[in-house]
PDB file of C-alpha atoms in Angstrom:
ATOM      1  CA  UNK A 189     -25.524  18.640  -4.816  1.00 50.00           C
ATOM      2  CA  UNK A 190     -26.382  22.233  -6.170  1.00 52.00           C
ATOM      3  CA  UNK A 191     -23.820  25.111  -6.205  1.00 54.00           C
ATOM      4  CA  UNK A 192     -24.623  28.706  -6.914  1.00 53.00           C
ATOM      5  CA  UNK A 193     -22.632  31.645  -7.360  1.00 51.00           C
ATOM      6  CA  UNK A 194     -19.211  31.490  -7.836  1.00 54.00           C
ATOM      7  CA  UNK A 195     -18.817  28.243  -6.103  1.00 57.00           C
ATOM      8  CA  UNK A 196     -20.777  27.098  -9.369  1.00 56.00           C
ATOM      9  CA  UNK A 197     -18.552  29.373 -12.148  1.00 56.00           C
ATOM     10  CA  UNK A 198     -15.099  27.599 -10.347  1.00 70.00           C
ATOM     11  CA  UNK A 199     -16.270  24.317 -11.405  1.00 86.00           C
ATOM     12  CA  UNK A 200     -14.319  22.236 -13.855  1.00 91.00           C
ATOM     13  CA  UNK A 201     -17.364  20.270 -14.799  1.00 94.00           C
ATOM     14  CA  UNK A 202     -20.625  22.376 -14.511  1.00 93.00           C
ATOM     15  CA  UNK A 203     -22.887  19.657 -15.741  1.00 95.00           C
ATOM     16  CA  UNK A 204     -23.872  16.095 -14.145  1.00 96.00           C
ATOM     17  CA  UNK A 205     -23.137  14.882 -18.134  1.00 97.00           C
ATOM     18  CA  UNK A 206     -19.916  16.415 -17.730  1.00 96.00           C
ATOM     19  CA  UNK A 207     -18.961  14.913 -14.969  1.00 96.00           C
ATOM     20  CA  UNK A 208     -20.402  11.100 -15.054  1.00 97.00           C
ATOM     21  CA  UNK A 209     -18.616  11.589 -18.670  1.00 97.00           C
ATOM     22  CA  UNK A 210     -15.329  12.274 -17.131  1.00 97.00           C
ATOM     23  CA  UNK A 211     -15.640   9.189 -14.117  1.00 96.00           C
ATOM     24  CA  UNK A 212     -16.120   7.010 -16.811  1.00 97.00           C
ATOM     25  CA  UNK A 213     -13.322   8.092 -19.130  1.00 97.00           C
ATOM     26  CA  UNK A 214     -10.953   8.068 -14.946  1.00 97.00           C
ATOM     27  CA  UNK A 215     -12.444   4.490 -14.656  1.00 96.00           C
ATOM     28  CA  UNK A 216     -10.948   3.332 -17.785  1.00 97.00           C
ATOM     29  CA  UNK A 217      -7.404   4.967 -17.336  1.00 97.00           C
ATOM     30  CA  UNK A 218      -7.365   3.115 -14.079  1.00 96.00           C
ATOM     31  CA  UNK A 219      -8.661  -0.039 -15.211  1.00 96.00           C
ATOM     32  CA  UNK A 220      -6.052   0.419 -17.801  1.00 97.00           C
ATOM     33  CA  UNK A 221      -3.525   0.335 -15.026  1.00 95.00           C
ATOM     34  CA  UNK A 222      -2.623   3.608 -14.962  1.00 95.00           C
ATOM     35  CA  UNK A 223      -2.386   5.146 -11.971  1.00 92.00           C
ATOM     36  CA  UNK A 224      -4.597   8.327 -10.782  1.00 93.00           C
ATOM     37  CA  UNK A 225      -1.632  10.572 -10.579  1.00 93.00           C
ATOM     38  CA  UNK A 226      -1.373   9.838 -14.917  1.00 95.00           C
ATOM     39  CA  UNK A 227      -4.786  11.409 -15.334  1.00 96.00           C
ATOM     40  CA  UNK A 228      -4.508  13.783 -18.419  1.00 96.00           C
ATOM     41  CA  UNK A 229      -8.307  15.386 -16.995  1.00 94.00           C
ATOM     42  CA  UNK A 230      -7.467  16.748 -13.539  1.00 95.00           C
ATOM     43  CA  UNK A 231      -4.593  16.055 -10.867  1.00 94.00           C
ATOM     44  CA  UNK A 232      -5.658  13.770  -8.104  1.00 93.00           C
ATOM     45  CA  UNK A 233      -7.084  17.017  -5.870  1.00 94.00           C
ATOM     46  CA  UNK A 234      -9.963  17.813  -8.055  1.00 94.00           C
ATOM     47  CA  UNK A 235     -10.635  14.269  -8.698  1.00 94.00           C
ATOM     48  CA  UNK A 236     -11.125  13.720  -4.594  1.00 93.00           C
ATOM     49  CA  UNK A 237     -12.555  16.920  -4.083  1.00 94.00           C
ATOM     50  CA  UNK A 238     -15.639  15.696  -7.323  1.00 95.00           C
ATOM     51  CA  UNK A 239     -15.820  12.290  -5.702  1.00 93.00           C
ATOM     52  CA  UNK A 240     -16.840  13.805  -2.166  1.00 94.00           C
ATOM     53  CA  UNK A 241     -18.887  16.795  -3.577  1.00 94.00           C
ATOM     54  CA  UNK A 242     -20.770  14.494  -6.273  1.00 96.00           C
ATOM     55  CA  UNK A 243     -20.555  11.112  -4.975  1.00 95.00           C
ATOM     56  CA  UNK A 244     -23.498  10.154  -7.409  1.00 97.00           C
ATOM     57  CA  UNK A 245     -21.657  10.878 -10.564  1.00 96.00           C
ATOM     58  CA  UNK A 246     -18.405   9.559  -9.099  1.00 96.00           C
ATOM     59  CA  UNK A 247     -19.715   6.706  -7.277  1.00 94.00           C
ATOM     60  CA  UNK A 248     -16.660   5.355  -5.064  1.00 93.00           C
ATOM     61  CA  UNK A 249     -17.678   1.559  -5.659  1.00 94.00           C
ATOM     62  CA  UNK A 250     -17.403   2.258  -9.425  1.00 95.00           C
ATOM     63  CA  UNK A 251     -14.087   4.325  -8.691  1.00 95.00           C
ATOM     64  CA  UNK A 252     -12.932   1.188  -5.977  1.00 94.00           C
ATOM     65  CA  UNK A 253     -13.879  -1.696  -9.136  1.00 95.00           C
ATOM     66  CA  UNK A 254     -11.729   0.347 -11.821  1.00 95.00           C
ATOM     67  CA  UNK A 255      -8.931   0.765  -9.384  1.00 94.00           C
ATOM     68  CA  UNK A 256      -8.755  -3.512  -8.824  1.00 94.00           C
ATOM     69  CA  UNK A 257      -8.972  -3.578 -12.711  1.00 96.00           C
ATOM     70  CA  UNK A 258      -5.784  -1.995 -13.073  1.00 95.00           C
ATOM     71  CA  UNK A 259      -4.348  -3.662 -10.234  1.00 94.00           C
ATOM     72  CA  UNK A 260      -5.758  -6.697 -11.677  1.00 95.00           C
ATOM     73  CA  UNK A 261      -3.578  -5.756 -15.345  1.00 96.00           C
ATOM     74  CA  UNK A 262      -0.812  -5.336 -13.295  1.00 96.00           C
ATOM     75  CA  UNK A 263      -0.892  -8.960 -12.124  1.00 95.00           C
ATOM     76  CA  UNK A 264      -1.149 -10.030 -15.338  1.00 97.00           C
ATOM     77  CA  UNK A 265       1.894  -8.700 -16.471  1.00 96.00           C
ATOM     78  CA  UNK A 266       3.535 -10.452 -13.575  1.00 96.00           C
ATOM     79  CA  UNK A 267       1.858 -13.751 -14.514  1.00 96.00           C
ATOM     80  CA  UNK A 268       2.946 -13.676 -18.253  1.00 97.00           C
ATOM     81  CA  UNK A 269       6.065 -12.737 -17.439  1.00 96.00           C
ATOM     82  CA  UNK A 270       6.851 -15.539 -14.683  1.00 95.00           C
ATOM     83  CA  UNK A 271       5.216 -18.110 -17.609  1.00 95.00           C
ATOM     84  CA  UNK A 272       8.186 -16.874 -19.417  1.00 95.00           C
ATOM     85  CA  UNK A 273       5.133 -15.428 -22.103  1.00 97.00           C
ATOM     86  CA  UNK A 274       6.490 -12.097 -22.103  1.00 95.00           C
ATOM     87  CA  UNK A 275      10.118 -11.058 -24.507  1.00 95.00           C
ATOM     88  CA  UNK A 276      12.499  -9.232 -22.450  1.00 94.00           C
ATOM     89  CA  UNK A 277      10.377  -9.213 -19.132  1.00 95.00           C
ATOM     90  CA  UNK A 278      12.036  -7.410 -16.269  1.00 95.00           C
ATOM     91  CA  UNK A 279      11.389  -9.168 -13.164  1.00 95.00           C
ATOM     92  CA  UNK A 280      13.059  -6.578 -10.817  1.00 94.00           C
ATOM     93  CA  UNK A 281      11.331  -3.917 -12.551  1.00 95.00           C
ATOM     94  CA  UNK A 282       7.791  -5.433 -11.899  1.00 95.00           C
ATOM     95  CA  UNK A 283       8.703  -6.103  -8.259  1.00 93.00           C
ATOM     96  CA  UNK A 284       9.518  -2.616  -7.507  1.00 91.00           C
ATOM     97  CA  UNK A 285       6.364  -1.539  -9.441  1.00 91.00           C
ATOM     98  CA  UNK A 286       3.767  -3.580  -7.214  1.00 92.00           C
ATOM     99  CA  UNK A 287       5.822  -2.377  -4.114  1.00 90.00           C
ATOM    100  CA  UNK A 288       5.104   0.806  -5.414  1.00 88.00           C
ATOM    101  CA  UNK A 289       1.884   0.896  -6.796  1.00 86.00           C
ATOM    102  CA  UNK A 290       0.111  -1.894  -4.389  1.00 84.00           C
ATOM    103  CA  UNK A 291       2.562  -1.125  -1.513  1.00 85.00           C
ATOM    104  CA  UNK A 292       3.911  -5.002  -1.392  1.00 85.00           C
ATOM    105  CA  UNK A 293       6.587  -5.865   0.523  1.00 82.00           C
ATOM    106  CA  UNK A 294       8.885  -8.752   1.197  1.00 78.00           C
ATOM    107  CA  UNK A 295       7.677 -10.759   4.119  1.00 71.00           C
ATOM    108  CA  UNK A 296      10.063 -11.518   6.788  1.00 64.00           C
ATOM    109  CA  UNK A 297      10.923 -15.021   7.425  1.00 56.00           C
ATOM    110  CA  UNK A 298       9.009 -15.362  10.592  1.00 55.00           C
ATOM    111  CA  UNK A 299       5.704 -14.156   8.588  1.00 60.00           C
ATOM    112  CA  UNK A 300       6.812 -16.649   6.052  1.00 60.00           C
ATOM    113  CA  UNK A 301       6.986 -19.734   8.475  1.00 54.00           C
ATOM    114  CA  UNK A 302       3.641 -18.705  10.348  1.00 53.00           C
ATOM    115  CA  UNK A 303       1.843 -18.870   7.559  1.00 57.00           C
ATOM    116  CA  UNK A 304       3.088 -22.746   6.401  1.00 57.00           C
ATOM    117  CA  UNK A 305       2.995 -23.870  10.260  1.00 61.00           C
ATOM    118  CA  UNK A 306       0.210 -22.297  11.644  1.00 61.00           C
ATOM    119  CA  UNK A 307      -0.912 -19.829  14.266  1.00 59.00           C
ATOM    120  CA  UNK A 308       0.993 -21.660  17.110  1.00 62.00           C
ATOM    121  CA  UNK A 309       4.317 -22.102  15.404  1.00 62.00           C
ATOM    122  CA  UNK A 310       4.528 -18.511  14.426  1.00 60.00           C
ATOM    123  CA  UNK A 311       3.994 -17.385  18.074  1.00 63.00           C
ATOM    124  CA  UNK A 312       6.893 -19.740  18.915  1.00 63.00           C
ATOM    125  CA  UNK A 313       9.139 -18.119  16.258  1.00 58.00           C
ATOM    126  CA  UNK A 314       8.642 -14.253  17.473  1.00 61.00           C
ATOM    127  CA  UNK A 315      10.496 -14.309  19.788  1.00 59.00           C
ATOM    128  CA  UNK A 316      13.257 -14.858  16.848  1.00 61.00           C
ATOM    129  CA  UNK A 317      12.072 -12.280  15.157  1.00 62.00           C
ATOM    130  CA  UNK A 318      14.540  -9.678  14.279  1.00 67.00           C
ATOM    131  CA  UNK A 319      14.358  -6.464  16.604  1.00 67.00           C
ATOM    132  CA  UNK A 320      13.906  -3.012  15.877  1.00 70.00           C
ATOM    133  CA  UNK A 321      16.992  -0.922  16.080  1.00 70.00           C
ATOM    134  CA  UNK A 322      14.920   0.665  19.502  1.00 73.00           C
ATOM    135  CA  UNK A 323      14.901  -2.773  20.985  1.00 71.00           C
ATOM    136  CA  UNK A 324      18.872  -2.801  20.507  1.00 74.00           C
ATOM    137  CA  UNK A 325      19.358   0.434  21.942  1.00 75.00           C
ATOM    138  CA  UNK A 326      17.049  -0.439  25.098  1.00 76.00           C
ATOM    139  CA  UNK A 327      18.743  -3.871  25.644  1.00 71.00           C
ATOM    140  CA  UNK A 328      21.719  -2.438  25.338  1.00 75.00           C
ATOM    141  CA  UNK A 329      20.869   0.574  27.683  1.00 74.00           C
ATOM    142  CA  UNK A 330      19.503  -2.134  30.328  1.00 74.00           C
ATOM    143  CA  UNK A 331      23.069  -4.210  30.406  1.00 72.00           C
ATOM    144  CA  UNK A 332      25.034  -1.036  30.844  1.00 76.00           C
ATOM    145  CA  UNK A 333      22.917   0.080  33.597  1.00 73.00           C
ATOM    146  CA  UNK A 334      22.852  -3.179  35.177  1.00 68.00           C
ATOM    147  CA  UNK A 335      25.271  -4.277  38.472  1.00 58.00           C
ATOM    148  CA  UNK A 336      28.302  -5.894  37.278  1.00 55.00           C
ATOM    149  CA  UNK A 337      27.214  -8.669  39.463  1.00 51.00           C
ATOM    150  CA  UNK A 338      25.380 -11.823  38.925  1.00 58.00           C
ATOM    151  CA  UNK A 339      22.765 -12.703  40.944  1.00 60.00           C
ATOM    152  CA  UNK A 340      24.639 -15.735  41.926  1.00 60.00           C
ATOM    153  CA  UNK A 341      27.498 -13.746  42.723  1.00 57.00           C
ATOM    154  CA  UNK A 342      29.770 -14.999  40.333  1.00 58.00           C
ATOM    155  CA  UNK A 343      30.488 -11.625  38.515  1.00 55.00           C
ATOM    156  CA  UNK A 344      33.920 -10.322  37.396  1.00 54.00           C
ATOM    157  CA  UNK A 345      34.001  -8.291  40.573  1.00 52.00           C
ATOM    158  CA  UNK A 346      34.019 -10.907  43.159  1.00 52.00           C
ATOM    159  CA  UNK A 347      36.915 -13.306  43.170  1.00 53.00           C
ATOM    160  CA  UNK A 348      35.990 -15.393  46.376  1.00 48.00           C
TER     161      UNK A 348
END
């Protein structure tokens, strides 16, 4: 892409040099396992905004491969440390890291027993799923708007 004028004098990096230099020193802070937030070069704004405008000196499946590497570090860690190869590793620390940084999350027992039993026995256990605080409410809503009769007529309100 070619910018003249003053689009061209704003520019951090002027020169394609400049900027495949500066991907490549991004790529390894993130394949490093830093995050893109940490980057002492630019905030995360004018990194997005150099990856759109100049996609071929910030190509995103370069960009994409450093981001698994430091993923991929982070895992590590984890690893060691479970081995018990790591002094003084904090499991609760790493957890909330990944949650963080990877967006894991616990899975919910349900998710948990569909995956060991199979596509049929998970559709058997949502229905014990827990509910939403909305499903409550509405279940709730529907029993205190209902008639305080059975449809057998065996309700409170009939004493035959």
């Amino acid at each position: 892409m070619s910018l003249t004028g003053s689009d061209a004098k704003a520019l951090k990096w002027k020169t394609r040099k400049a900027r495949q230099a500066v991907c490549e020193a991004l790529c390894a802070h993130m394949a490093a396992g830093y995050s893109i937030d940490s980057f002492p070069g630019a905030d995360r704004r004018t990194i997005r905004y150099y990856a759109e405008q100049f996609p071929e000196d910030f190509p995103p499946e370069k960009l994409e491969e450093a981001a698994r590497r430091g993923l991929l570090e982070w895992e590590k860690i984890g690893k060691d440390g479970a081995r018990g190869e790591l002094a003084k590793f904090n499991a609760s620390a790493w957890t909330f890291n990944m949650k963080n940084r990877a967006g894991w999350r616990d899975r919910s027992e349900v998710e948990a027993w569909g995956i060991l039993g199979g596509p049929d026995e998970a559709q058997k256990l949502e229905k014990f799923k827990p509910r939403s605080s909305e499903e409550i409410a509405l279940g709730v809503m529907a029993l205190l708007t209902a008639k305080d009769t059975r449809k057998d007529g065996d309700g409170p309100r009939n004493a035959d």
